[in-house]
Structure formats: C-alpha cells, structure tokens
Short mmCIF file of C-alpha atoms in Angstrom, two decimals:
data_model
loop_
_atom_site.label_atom_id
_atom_site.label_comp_id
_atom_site.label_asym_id
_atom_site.label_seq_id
_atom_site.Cartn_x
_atom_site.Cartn_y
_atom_site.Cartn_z
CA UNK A 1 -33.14 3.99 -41.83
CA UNK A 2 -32.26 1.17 -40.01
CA UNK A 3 -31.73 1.21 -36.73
CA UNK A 4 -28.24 0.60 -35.52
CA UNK A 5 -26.47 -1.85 -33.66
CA UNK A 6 -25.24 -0.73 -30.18
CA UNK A 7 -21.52 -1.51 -29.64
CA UNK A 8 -20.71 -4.62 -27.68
CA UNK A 9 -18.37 -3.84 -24.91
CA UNK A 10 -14.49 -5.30 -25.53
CA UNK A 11 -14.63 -8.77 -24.07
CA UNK A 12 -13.04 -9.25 -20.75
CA UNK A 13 -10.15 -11.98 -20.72
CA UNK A 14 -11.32 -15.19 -18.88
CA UNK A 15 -9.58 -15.88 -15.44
CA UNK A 16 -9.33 -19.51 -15.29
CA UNK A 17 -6.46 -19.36 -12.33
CA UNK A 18 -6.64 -18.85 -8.72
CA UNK A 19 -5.93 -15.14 -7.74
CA UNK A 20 -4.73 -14.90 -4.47
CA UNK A 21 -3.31 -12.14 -2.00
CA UNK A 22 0.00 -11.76 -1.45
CA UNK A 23 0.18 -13.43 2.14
CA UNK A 24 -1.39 -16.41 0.21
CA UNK A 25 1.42 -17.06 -2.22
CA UNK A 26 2.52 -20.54 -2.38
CA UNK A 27 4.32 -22.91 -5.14
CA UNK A 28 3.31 -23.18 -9.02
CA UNK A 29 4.92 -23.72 -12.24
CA UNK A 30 3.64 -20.38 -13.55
CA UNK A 31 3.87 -17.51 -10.48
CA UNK A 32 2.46 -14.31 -12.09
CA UNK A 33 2.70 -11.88 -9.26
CA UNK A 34 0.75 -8.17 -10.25
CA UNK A 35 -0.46 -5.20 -8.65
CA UNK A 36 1.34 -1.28 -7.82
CA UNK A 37 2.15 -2.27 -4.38
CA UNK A 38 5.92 -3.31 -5.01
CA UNK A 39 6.72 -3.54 -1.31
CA UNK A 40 3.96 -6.24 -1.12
CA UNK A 41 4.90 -8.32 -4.46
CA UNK A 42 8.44 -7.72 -2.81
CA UNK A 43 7.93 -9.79 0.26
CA UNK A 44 5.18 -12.59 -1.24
CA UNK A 45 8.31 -13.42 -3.99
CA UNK A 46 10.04 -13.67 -0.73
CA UNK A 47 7.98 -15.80 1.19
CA UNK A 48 7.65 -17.82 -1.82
CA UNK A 49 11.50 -18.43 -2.50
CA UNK A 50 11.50 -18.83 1.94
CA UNK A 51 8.80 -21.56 1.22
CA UNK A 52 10.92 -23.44 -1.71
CA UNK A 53 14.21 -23.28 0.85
CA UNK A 54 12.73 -25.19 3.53
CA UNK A 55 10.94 -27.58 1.02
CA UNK A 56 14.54 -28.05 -0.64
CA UNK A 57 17.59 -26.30 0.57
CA UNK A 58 19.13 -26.90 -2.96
CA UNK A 59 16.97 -24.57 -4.49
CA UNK A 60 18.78 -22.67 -7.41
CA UNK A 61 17.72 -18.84 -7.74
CA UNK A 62 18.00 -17.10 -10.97
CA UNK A 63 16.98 -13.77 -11.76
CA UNK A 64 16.23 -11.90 -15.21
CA UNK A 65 15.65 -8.41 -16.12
CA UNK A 66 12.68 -8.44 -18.38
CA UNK A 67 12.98 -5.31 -20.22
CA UNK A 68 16.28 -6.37 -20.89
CA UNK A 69 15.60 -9.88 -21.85
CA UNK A 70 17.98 -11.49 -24.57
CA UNK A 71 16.74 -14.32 -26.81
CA UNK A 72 17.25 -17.68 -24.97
CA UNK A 73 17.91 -17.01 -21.66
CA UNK A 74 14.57 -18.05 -20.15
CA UNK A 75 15.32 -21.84 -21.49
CA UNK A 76 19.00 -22.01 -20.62
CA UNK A 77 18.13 -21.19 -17.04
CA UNK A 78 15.22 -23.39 -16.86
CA UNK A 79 17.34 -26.20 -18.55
CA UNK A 80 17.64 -29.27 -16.36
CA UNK A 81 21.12 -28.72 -14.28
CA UNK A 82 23.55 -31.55 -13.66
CA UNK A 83 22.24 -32.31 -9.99
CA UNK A 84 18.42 -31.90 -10.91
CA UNK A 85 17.86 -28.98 -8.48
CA UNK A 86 14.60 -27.34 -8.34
CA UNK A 87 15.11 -24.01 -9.70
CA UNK A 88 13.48 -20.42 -9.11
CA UNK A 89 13.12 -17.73 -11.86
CA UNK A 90 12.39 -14.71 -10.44
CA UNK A 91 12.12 -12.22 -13.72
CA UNK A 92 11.49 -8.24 -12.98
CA UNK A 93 10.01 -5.63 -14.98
CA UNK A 94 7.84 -7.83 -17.59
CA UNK A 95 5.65 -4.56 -17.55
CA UNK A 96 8.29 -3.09 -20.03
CA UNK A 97 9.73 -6.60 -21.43
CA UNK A 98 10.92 -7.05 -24.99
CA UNK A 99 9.10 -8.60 -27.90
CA UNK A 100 11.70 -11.75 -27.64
CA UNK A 101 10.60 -12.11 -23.97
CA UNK A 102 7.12 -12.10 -24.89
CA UNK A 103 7.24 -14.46 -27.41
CA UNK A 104 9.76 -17.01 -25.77
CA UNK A 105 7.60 -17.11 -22.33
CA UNK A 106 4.64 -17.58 -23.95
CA UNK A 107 6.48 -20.79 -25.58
CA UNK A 108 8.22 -21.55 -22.38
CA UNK A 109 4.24 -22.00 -20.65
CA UNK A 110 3.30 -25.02 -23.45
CA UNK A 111 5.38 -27.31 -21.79
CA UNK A 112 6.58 -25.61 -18.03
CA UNK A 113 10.00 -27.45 -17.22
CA UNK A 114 9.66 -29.45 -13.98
CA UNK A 115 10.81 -28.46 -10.58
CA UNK A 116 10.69 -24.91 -11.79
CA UNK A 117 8.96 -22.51 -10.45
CA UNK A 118 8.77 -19.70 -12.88
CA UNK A 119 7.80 -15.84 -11.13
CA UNK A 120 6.66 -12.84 -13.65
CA UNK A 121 6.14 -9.29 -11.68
CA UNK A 122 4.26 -6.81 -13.84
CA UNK A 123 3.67 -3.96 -12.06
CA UNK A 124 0.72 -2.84 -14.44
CA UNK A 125 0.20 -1.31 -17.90
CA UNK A 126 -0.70 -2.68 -21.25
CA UNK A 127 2.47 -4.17 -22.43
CA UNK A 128 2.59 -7.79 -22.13
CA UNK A 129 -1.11 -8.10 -22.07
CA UNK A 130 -1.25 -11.33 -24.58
CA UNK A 131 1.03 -13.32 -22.13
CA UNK A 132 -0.98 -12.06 -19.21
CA UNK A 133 -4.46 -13.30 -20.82
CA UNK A 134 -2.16 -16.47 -21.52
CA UNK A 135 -1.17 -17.14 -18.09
CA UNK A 136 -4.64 -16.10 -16.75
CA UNK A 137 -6.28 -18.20 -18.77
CA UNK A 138 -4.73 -21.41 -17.58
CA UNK A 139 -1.61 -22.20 -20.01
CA UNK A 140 1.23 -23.18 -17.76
CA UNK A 141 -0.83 -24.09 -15.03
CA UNK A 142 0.11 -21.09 -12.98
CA UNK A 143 -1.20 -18.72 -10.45
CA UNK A 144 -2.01 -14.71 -9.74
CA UNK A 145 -0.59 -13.10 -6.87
CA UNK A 146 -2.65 -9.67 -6.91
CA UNK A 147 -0.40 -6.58 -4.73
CA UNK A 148 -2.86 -3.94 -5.43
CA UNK A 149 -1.75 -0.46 -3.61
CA UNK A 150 -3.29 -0.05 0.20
CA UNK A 151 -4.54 3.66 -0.33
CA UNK A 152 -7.33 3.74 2.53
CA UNK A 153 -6.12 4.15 6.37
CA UNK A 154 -8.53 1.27 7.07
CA UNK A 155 -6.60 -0.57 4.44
CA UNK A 156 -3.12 -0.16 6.39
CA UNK A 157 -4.78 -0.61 10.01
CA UNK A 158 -5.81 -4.15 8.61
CA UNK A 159 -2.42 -4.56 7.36
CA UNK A 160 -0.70 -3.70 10.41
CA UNK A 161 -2.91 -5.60 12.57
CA UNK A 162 -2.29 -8.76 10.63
CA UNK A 163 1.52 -8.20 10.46
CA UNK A 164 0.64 -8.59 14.83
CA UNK A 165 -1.63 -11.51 14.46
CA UNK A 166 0.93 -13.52 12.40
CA UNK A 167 3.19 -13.52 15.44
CA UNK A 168 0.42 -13.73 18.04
CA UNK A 169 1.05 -10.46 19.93
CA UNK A 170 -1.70 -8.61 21.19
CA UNK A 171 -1.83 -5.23 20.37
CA UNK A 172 -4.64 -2.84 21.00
CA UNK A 173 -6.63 -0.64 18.72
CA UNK A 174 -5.15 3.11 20.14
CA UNK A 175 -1.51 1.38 19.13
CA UNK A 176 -2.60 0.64 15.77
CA UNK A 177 -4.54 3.67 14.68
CA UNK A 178 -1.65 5.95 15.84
CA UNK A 179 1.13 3.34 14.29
CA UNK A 180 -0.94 4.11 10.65
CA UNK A 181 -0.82 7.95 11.69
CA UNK A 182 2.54 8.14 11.52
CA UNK A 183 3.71 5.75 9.17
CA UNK A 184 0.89 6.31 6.67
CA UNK A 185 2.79 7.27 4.02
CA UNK A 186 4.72 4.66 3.08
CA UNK A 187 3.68 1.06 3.57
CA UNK A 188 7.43 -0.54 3.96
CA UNK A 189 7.92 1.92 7.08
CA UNK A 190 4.64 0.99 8.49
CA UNK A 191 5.79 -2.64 8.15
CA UNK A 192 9.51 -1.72 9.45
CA UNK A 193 7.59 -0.03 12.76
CA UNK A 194 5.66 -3.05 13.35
CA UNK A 195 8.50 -5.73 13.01
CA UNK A 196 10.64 -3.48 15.65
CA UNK A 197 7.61 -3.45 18.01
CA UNK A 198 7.41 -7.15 17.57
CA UNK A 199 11.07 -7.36 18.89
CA UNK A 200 9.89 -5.58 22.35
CA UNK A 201 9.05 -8.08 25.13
CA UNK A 202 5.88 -6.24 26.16
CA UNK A 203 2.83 -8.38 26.77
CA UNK A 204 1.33 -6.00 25.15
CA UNK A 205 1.55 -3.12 22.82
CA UNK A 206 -0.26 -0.34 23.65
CA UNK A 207 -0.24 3.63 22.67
CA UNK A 208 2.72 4.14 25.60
CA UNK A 209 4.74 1.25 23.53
CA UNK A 210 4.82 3.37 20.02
CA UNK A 211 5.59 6.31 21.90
CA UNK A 212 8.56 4.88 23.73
CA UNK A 213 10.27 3.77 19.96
CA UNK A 214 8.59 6.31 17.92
CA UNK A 215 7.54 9.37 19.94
CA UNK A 216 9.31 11.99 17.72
CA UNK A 217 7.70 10.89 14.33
CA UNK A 218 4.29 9.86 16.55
CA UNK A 219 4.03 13.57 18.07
CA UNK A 220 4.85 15.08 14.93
CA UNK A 221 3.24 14.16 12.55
CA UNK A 222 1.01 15.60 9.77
CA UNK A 223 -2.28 14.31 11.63
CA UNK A 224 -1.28 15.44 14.79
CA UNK A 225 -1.13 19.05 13.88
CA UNK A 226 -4.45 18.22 11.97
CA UNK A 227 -5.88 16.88 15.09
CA UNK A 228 -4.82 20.03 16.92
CA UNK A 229 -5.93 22.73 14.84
CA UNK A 230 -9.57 20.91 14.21
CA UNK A 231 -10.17 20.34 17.72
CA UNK A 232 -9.96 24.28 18.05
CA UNK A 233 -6.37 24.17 19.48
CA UNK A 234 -4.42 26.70 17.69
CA UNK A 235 -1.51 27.46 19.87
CA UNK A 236 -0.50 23.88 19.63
CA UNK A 237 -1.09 22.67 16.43
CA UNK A 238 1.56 25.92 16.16
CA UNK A 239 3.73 24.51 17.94
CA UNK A 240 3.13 20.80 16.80
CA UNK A 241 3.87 22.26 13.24
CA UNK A 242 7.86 23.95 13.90
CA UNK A 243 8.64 20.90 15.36
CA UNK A 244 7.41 18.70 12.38
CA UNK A 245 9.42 21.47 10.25
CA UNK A 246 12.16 21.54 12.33
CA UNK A 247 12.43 17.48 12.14
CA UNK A 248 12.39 17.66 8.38
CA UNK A 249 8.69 17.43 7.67
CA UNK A 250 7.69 18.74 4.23
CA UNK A 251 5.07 20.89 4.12
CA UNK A 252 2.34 19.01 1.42
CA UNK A 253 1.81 16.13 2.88
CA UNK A 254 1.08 18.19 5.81
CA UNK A 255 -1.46 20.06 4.04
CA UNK A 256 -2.55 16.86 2.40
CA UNK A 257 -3.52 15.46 6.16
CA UNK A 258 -5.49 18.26 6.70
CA UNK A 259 -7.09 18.21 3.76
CA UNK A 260 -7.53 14.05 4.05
CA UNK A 261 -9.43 15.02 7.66
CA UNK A 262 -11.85 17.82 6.22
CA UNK A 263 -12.78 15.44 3.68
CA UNK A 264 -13.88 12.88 5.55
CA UNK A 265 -15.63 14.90 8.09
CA UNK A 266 -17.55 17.03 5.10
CA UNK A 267 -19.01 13.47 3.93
CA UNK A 268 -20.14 12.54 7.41
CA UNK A 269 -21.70 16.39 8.12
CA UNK A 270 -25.14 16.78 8.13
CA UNK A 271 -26.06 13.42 8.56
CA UNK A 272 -27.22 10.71 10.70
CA UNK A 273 -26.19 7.08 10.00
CA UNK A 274 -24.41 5.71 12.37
CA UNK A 275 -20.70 5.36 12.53
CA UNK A 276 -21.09 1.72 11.35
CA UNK A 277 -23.38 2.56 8.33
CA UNK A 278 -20.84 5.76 7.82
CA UNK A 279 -17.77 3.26 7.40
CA UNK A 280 -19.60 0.77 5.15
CA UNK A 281 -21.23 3.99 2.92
CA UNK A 282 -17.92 5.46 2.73
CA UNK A 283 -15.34 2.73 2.75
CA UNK A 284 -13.36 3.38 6.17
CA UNK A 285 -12.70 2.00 8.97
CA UNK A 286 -15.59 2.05 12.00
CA UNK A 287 -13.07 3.99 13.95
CA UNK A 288 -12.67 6.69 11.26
CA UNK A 289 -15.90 7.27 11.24
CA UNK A 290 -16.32 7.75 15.15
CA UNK A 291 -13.42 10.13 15.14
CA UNK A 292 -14.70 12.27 12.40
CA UNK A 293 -18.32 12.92 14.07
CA UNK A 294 -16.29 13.53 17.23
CA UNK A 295 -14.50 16.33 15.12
CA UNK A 296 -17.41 17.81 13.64
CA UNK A 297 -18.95 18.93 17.19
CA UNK A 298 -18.95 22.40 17.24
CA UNK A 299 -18.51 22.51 13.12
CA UNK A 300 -20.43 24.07 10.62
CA UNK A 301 -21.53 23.16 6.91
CA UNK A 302 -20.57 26.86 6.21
CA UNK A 303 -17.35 26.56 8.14
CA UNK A 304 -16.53 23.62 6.67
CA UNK A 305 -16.48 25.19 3.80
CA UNK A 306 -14.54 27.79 4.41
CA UNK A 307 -11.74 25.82 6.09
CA UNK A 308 -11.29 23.52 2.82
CA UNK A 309 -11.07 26.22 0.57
CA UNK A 310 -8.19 27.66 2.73
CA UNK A 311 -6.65 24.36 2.48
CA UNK A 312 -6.73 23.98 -1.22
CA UNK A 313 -5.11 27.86 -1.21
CA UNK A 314 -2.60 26.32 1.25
CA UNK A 315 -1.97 23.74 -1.25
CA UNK A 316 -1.43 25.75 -4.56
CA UNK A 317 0.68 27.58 -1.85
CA UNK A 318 3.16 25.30 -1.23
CA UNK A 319 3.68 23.39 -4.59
CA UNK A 320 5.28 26.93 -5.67
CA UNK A 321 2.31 29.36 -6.29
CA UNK A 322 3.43 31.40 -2.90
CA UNK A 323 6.79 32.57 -1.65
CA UNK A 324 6.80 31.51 1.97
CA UNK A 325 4.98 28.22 2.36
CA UNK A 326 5.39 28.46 6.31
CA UNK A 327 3.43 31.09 6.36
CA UNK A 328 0.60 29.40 4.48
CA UNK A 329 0.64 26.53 6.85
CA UNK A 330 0.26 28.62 9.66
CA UNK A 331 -2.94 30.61 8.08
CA UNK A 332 -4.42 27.89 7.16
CA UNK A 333 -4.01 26.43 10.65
CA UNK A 334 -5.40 29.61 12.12
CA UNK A 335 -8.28 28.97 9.89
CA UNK A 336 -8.87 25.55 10.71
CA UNK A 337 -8.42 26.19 14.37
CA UNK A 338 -11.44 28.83 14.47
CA UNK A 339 -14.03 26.43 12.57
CA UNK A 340 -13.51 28.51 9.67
CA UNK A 341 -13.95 31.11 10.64
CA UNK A 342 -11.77 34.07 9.33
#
C-alpha cells in the first residue's frame, strides 16, 4: 500500500500591510481597524478622525452600519462632493456585514477615491474573511490597526502607565499597581481613572493621590479582600468584604480575584527562579511575581490546595448552585485566611 500523503496545513493569508497598535494609527486610504478590545479601536478611530481635523478642518464624517449596508451607499458617500472635502468613512460592524457590502468594498479598494480615508472595524469572526485577506494583502493600499483584548494585569499596568507618559506626569509604581486593582475589570474605567488623575495638579501621583479620588472602590475591592484573607487576616478581609457588598460589589468577580491570586501563587510554589525569570516564564509583570512569593511565606503545596478547591466550591456557589452566596464568600475566606487549613 502506498504510503500516504500527510495533509498540508490551510495556507495562511499573506500580510503585505503594516499592522500597527492602536496608539500608532495614522492616515490611509484603506483603515482596517481589528481586534476584541472595542474601547481601544474606539479611541484609535478617534485619534485618527482628531488627526484628519487638524490636517483639514473641512473634513466630512460619514458613518455606515455594515450589517445593515444597502447597495450603493459606500460610492455615493465616497463620491467627490461639490467643495472637494476630504472625507472620512467610518463603517461599524463589518464582522456581520451583508453580501452587497462585501462585494461593493472589495470593488471600492481597486481604485480607493482620493482624499478618502476609508475605516472598516471588524471586531473578529469569519465573516468577511475574503475582504480581510484583500485588504491585508495590499489592495487599496491600506493599513491594520490590531485592538487585541488586554487580559493580563501586566497588560493594563503598561497601559495605564503609558496613558501617564503621554502627558508627561510622573506617577509611581504603588499608584499604578493599585489603579489596575481596582479598575481591572474594565479597561474604559481604568482609562476614565487615569484621565481624572491627570486633571489633579500634583507633581506627582502617588498611592495617597488614588486614594484621595478613589478610596471607596480602592479599599474595596475584590483584591483587597484577597490580599487580606491570604496574608492570614481574617477579621478584615471580613470586614473588607460587607463593605464591598454593601457598595454593590457582586460576589464572582470577587471569588474570581481570589481565585486569579491562588493561581498565580500555585505556579510560583515550590520553586526557585527568580521573580524576573518567574515574570518572563509566566507572562506577568516583575511586580506580580514579587508579590506572589511574598504571599506564599508561610503557604503550603497541600494548603494550597486545599484553599483552591474551596474557591472553585465558592464559585459553583455563587453562579446559583448554593442558596446564600454570602455565606460562601465568607467560608471560603475563612479558608483562605488559615492557609487552608479547615
């Protein structure tokens, strides 16, 4: 028998375009802007149209709904106007656009019009793949604006310190880490926090700064009660965890904090790389790592253990498994707060 062929992989779709981050946007015919993160793709189509204001305050903004895109529409707005403005197309939603989008844009990037600057956000998924592979492989002359979703905390403590350096305030490293604490949830508050700390007059911003604007949400939140119950300090973490409940808090992401901190400390147990080597094996943030072996003193592997399974109890818990999710978080705390020991 002969023997057979192995199956070539699916061949991946040339890039012949500059892909750039999102605080790298700038002018192009073609502006394909991609990625989860919509508060990110949000503010580079921003910065962009900003950019094209100064350049020309005539500029002429258009927008189109992609998924509910009508034959024609793409050419009448690009169609030069009486005055010969330049013209932005901002067009949403091309991640569910109709066929008669697909097929006039992919037309419309033969021949771009000029002075138009043309902007596609697809937020991801498989529909409109053949104009994507069109675009990214150089018809229209465009560009790729990637917003891909900050998930790691050393991820949004970049983020936040750049948002700092962009306006040349100093700002130290306790500000930031406790800034991405509290705000870690959702990357348009984290960059809401940091523009109103911009607006204070301090030379600098330090830990007493965020507290001043944000001491309720700081003291409060999910990794504070973490950081109280793994440090061995029941009694607060207690009391750290009405007050979040009592503010509104919801009780998962709570668990999902603690859960976030036992993780990260199980990976660094047992060993003995440094907290540099730690960060780069792991993928966090030098700091991370030097507050997670400070956690693990006085830790076991065995308790360890124990304390994450009474976290993912704690979680079936309170998605609806238990009756009085309250009373879960404050075992599991309990747990947590005697090294695992129950």
């Amino acid at each position: 028998m002969a023997a057979r062929t192995p199956a070539r992989p699916p061949a991946k779709s040339k890039v012949a375009i500059p892909q750039l981050a999102w605080n790298k946007v700038r002018p192009a015919p073609i502006i394909l802007v991609s990625g989860t993160e919509g508060f990110l793709a949000d503010r580079a189509i921003r910065m962009l149209r900003d950019t094209l204001k100064v350049e020309d305050p005539s500029l002429e903004v258009n927008d189109l709904e992609a998924d509910h895109y009508g034959p024609g529409e793409l050419i009448s707005l690009a169609s030069p106007s009486l005055f010969s403005e330049p013209r932005l197309i901002r067009v949403t939603n091309v991640e569910k656009c109709t066929d008669a989008f697909i097929t006039e844009t992919l037309s419309y990037l033969e021949a771009p019009a000029e002075d138009t600057y043309l902007v596609l956000r697809h937020a991801g998924g498989v529909r409109g793949k053949k104009l994507l592979d069109a675009i990214r492989a150089g018809k229209g002359g465009g560009i790729e604006i990637t917003c891909l979703e900050l998930k790691r905390d050393a991820e949004k403590y970049d983020f936040a310190s750049a948002e700092f350096a962009a306006k040349r305030r100093r700002v130290t490293p306790g500000a930031l880490r406790t800034l991405v604490s509290a705000f870690s949830a959702d990357l348009a508050e984290l960059a809401a926090a940091c523009q109103q700390l911009l607006a204070d007059d301090a030379d600098e911003i330090n830990e007493a700064t965020v507290a001043r604007y944000y001491s309720g949400r700081v003291e409060t939140s999910a990794f504070k009660v973490a950081d109280s119950a793994i440090a061995g300090r029941s009694g607060e973490a207690l009391v750290l965890l009405r007050h979040a409940l009592a503010s509104g808090a919801d009780p998962v992401p709570i668990v999902a904090a603690f859960a976030a901190k036992l993780r990260t400390m199980a990976k660094l147990s047992g060993g003995s790389m440094s907290s540099g080597q730690a960060a780069k094996t792991f993928g966090m943030a030098p700091w991370q790592a030097d507050r997670a072996m400070k956690d693990l003193r006085g830790w076991s592997d065995a308790g360890l253990g124990s304390a994450i399974e009474a976290i993912a109890d704690t979680d079936a818990q309170v998605k609806g498994l238990g009756r009085d999710p309250v009373f879960a978080l404050e075992r599991m705390i309990s747990v947590v707060a005697a090294r695992g020991i129950r």
